[in-house]
PDB file of C-alpha atoms in Angstrom:
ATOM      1  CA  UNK A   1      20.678  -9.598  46.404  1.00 50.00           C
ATOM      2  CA  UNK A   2      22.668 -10.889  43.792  1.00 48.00           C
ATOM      3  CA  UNK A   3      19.542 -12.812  41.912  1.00 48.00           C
ATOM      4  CA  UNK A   4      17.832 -10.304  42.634  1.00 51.00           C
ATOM      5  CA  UNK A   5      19.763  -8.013  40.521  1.00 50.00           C
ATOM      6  CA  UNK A   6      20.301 -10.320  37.733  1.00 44.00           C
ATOM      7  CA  UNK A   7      16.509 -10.821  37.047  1.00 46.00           C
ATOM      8  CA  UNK A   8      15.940  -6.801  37.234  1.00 51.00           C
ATOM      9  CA  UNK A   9      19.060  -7.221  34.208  1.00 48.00           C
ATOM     10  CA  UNK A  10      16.947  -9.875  32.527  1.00 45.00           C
ATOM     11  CA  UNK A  11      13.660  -8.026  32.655  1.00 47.00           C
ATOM     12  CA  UNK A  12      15.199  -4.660  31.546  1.00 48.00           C
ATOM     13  CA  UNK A  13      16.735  -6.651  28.447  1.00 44.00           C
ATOM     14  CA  UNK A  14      13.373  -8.308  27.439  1.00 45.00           C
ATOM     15  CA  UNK A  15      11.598  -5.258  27.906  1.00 43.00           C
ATOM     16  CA  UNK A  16      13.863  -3.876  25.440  1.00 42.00           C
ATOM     17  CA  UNK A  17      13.258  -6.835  23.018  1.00 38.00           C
ATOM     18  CA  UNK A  18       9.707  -6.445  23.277  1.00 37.00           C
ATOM     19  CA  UNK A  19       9.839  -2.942  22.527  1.00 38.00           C
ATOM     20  CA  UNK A  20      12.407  -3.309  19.389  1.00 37.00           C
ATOM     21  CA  UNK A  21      10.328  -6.070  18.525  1.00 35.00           C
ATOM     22  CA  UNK A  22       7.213  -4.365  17.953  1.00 39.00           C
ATOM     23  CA  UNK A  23       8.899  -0.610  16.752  1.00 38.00           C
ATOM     24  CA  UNK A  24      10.015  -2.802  13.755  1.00 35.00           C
ATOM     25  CA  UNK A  25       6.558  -5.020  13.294  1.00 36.00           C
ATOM     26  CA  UNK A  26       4.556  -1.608  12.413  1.00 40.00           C
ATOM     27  CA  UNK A  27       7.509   0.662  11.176  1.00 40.00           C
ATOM     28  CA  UNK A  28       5.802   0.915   7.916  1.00 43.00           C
ATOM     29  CA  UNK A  29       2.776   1.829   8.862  1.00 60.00           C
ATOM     30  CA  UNK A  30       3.651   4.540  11.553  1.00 59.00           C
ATOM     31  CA  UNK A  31       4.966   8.207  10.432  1.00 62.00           C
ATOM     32  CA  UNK A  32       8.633   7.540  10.127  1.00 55.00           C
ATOM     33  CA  UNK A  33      11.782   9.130  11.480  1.00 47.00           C
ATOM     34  CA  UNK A  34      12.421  12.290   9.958  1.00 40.00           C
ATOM     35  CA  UNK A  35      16.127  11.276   9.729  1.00 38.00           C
ATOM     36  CA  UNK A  36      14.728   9.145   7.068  1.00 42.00           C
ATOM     37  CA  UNK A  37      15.551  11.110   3.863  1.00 38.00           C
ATOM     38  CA  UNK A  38      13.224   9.064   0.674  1.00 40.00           C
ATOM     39  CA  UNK A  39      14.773   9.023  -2.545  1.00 38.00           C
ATOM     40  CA  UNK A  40      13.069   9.183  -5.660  1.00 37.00           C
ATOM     41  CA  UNK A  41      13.460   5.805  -7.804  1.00 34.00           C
ATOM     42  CA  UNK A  42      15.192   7.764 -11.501  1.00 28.00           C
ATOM     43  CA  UNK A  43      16.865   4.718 -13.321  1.00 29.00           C
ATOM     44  CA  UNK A  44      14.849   1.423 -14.245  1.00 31.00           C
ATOM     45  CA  UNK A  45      15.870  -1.594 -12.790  1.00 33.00           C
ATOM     46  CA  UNK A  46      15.646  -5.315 -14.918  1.00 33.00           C
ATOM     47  CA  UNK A  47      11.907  -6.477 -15.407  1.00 35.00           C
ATOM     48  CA  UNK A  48      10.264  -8.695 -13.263  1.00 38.00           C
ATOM     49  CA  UNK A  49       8.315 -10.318 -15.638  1.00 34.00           C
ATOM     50  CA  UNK A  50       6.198 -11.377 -12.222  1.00 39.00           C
ATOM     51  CA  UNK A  51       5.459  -7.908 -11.209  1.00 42.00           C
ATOM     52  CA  UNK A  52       4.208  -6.462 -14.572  1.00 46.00           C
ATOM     53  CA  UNK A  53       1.058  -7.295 -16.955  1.00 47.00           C
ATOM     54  CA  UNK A  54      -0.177  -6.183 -19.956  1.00 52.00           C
ATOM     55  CA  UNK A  55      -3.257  -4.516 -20.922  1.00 56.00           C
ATOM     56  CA  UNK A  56      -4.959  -7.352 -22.195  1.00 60.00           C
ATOM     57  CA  UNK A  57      -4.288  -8.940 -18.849  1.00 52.00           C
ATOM     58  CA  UNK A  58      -5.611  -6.495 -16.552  1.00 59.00           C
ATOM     59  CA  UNK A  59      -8.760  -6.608 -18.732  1.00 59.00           C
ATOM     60  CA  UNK A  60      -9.074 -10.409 -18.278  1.00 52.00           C
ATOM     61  CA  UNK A  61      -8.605  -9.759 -14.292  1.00 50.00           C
ATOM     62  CA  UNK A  62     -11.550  -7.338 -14.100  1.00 55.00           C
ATOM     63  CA  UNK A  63     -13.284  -9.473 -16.875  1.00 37.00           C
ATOM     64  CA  UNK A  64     -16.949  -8.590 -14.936  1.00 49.00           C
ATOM     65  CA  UNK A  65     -17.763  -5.781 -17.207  1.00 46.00           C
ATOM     66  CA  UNK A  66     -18.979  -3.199 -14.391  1.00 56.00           C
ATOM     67  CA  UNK A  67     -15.751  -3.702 -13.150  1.00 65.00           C
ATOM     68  CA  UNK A  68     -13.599  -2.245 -16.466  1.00 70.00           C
ATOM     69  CA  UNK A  69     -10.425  -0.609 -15.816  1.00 76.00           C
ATOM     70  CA  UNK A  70     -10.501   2.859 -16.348  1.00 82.00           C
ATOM     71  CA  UNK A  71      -7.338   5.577 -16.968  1.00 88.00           C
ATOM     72  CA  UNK A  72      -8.781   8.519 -16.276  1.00 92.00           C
ATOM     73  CA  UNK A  73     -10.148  10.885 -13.198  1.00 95.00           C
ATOM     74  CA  UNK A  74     -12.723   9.205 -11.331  1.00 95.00           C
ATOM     75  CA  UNK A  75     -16.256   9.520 -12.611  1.00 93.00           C
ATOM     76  CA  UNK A  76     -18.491   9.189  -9.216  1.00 94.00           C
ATOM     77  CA  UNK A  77     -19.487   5.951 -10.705  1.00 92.00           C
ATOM     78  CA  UNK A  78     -19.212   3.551  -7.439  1.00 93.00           C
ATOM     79  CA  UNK A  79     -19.299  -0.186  -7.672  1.00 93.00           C
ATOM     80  CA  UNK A  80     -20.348  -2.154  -4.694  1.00 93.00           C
ATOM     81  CA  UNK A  81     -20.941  -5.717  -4.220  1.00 94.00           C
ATOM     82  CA  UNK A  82     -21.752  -7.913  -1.851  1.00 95.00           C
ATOM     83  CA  UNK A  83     -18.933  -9.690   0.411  1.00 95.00           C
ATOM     84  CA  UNK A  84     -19.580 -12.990  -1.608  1.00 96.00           C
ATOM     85  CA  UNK A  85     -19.009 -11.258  -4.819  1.00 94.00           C
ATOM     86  CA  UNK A  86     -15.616  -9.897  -4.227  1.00 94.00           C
ATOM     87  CA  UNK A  87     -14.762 -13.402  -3.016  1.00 94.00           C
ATOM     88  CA  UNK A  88     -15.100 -14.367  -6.037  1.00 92.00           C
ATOM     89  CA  UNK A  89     -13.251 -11.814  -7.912  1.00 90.00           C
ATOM     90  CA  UNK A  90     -10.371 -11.552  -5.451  1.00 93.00           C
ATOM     91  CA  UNK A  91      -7.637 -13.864  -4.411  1.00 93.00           C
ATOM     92  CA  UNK A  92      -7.846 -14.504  -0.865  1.00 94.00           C
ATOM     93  CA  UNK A  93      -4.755 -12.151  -0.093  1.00 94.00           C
ATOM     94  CA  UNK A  94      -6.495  -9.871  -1.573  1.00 94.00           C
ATOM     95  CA  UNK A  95      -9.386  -9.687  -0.265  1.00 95.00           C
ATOM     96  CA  UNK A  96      -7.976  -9.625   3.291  1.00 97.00           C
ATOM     97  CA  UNK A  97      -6.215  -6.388   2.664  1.00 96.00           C
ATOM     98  CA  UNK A  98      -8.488  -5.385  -0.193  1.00 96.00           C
ATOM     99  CA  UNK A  99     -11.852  -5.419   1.839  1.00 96.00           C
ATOM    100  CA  UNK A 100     -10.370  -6.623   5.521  1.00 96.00           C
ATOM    101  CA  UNK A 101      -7.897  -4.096   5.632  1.00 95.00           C
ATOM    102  CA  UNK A 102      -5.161  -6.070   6.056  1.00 95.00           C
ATOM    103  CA  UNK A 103      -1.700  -5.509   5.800  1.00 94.00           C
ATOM    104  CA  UNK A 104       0.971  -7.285   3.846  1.00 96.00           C
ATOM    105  CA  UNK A 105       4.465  -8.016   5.755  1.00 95.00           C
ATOM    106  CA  UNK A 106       6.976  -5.395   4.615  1.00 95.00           C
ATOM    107  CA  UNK A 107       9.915  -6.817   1.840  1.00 96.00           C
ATOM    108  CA  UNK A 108       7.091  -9.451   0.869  1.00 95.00           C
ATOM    109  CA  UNK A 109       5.187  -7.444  -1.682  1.00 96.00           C
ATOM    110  CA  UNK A 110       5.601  -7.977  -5.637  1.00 95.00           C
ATOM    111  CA  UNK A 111       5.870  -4.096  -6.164  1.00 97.00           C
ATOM    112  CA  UNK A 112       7.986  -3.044  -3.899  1.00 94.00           C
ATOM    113  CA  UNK A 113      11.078  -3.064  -5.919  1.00 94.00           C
ATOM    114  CA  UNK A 114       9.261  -2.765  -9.242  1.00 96.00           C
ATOM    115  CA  UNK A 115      11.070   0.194 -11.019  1.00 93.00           C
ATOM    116  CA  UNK A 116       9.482  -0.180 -14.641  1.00 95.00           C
ATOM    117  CA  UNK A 117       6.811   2.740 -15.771  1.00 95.00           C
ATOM    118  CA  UNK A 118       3.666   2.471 -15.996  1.00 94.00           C
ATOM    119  CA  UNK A 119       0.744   2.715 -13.589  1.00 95.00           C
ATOM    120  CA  UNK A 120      -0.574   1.033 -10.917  1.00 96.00           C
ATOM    121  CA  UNK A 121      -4.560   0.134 -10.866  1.00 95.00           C
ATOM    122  CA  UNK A 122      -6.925  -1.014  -8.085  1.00 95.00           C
ATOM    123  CA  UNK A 123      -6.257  -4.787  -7.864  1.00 93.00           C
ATOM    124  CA  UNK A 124     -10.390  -4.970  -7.099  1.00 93.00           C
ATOM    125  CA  UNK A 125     -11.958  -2.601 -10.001  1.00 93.00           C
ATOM    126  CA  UNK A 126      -9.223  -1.462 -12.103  1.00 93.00           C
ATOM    127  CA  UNK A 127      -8.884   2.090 -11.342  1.00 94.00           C
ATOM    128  CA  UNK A 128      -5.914   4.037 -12.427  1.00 95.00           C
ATOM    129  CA  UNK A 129      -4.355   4.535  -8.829  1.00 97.00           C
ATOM    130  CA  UNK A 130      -0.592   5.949  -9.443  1.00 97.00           C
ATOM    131  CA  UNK A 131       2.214   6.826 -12.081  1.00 96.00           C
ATOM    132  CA  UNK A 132       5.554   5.246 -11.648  1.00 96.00           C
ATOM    133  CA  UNK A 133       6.865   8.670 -11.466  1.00 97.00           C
ATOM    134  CA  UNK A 134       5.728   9.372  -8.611  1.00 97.00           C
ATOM    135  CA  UNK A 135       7.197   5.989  -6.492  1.00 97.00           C
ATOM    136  CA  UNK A 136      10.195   6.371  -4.891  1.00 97.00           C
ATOM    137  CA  UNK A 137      12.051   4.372  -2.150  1.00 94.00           C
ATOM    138  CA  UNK A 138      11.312   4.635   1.348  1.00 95.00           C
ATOM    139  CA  UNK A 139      12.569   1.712   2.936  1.00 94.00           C
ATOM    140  CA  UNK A 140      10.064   0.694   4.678  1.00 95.00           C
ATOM    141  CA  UNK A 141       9.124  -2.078   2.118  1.00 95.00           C
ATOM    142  CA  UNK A 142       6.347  -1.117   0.929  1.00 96.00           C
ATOM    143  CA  UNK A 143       5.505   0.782  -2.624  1.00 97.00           C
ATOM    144  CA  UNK A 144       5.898   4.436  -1.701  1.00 97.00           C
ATOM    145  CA  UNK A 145       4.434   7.127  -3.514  1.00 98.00           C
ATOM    146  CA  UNK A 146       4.070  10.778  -3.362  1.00 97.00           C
ATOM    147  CA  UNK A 147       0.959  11.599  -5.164  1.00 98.00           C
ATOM    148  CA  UNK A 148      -2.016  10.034  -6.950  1.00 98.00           C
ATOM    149  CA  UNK A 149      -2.869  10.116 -10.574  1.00 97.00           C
ATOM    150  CA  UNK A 150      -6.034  11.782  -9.839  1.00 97.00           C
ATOM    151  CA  UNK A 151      -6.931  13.503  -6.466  1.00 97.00           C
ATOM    152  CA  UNK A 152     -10.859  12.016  -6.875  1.00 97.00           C
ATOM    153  CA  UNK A 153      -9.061   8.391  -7.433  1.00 97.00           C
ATOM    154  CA  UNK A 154      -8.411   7.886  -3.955  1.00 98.00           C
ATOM    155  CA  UNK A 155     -10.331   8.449  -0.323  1.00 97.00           C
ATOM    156  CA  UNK A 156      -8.933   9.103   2.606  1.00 97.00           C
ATOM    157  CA  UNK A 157     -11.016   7.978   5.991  1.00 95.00           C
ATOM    158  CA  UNK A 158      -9.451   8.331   9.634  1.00 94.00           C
ATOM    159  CA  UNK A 159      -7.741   5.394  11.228  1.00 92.00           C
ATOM    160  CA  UNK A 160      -7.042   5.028  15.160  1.00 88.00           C
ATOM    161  CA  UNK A 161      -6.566   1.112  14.676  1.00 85.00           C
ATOM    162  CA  UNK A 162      -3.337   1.258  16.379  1.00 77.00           C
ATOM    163  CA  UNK A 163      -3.882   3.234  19.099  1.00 80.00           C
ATOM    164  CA  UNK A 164      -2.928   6.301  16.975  1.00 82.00           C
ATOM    165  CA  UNK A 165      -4.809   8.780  14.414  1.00 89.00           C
ATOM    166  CA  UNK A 166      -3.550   7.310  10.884  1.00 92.00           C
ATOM    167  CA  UNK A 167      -4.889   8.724   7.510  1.00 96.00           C
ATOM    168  CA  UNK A 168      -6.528   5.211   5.597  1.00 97.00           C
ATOM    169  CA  UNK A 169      -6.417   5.310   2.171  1.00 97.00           C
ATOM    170  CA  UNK A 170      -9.568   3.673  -0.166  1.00 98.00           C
ATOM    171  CA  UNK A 171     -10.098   3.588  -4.009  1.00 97.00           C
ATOM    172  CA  UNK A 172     -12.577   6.363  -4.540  1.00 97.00           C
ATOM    173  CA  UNK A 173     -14.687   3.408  -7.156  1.00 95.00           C
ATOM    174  CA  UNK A 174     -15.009   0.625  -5.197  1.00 95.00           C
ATOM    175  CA  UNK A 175     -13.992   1.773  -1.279  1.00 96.00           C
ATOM    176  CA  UNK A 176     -11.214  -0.992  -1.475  1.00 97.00           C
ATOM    177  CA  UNK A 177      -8.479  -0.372   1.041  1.00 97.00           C
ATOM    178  CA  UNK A 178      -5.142   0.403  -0.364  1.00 98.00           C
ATOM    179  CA  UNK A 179      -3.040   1.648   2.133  1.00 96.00           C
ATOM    180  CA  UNK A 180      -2.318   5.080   4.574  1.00 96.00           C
ATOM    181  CA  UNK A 181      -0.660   8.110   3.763  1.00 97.00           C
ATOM    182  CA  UNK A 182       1.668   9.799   6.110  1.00 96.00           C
ATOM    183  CA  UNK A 183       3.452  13.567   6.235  1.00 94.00           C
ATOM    184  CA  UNK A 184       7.033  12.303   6.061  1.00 95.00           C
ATOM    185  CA  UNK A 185       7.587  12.169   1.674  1.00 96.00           C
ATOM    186  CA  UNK A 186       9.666  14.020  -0.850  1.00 95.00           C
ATOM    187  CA  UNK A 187       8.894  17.226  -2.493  1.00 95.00           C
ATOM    188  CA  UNK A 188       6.729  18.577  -4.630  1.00 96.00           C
ATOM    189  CA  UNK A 189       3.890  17.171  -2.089  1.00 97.00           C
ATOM    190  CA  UNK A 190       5.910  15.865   1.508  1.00 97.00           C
ATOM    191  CA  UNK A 191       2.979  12.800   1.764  1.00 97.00           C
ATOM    192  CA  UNK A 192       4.241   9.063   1.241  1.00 97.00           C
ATOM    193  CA  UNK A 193       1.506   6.732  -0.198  1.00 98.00           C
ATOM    194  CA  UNK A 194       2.442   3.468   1.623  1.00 97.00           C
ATOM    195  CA  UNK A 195       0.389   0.624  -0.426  1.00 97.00           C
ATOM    196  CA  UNK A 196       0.041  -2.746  -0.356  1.00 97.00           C
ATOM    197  CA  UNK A 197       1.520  -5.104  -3.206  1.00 97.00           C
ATOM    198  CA  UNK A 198      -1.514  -6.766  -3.223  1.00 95.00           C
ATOM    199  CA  UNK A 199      -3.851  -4.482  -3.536  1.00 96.00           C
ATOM    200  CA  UNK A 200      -2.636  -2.855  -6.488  1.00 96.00           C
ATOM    201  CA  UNK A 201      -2.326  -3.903 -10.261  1.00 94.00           C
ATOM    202  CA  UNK A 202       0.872  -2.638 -12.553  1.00 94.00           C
ATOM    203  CA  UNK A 203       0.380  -2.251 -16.210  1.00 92.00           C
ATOM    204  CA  UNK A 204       3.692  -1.407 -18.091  1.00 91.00           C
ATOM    205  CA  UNK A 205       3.577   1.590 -20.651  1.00 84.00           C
TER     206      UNK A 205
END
């Protein structure tokens, strides 16, 4: 009896493990606790000259000239290429969340802590994505955001990939994923934009 009731102790606790465990593997991508109160980033933090790029080197990242960034609303223009091409244009980080759908670990992305304006592109075709003023922290790890720069710049698509409905977010150009969106942000819209590093590009202004 007594073993017996140790391993029922020992399974209950590595239950709990596994549980914990994976609650904190996809915390980031699930809707989070509404005890979680975001706070809008309002001072700018030391640059990271890592996480920010200038004009001229955005251009030279999109250097294929269909693929030009653009600033402004989205134009129903689409690019598509083949799986080979983007290979060749993306990093292959990139292209596993870029065109795989992958997912970057949280508190390993280059933009997560970025606090400098500017705006954030489409790390595949250069699209104007989101304005720093919109990014706040949401400790999840993460860049957070609570609107686009353009509605038409982004697509959403339905997501049941782990085992729940999730909202997917794509780049309205090029159908590169970016990220999901979830009902739990600040005001004036209550959505959090939860991107991947790696599938964005920041340009300082």
């Amino acid at each position: 009896m007594k073993y017996k009731a140790l391993f029922s102790i020992l399974f209950a606790v590595s239950a709990t493990v596994v549980i914990v465990v994976g609650a904190t593997r996809f915390a980031g991508c699930q809707k989070r606790s509404t005890a979680a109160v975001p706070q809008k980033i309002i001072a700018s933090q030391p640059e990271d000259t890592n996480a920010v790029v200038s004009k001229d080197a955005l251009n030279a990242a999109v250097a294929d000239s269909s693929l030009e960034p653009r600033d402004g609303e989205f134009d129903g223009k689409k690019i598509v290429k083949t799986d080979a091409e983007w290979k060749k244009i993306l990093t292959p980080d990139q292209y596993y969340i870029l065109r795989e759908a992958g997912t970057e670990r949280a508190f390993t992305g280059k933009y997560a802590d970025n606090h400098e304006h500017g705006v954030y592109y489409c790390a595949a075709c250069g699209q104007a994505l989101f304005k720093s003023e919109t990014k706040f922290e949401s400790g999840t790890g993460w860049p957070s955001f609570y609107q686009p720069i353009y509605a038409k710049n982004v697509t959403e698509r339905e997501d049941n990939t782990l085992g729940e409905a999730r909202t997917e977010i794509l780049c309205s150009r090029c159908g590169s994923h970016l990220g999901h969106v979830f009902d739990d942000g600040p005001k004036p819209t209550g959505l959090r934009y939860c991107m991947n590093s790696a599938a964005l590009t920041f340009v300082k202004k």
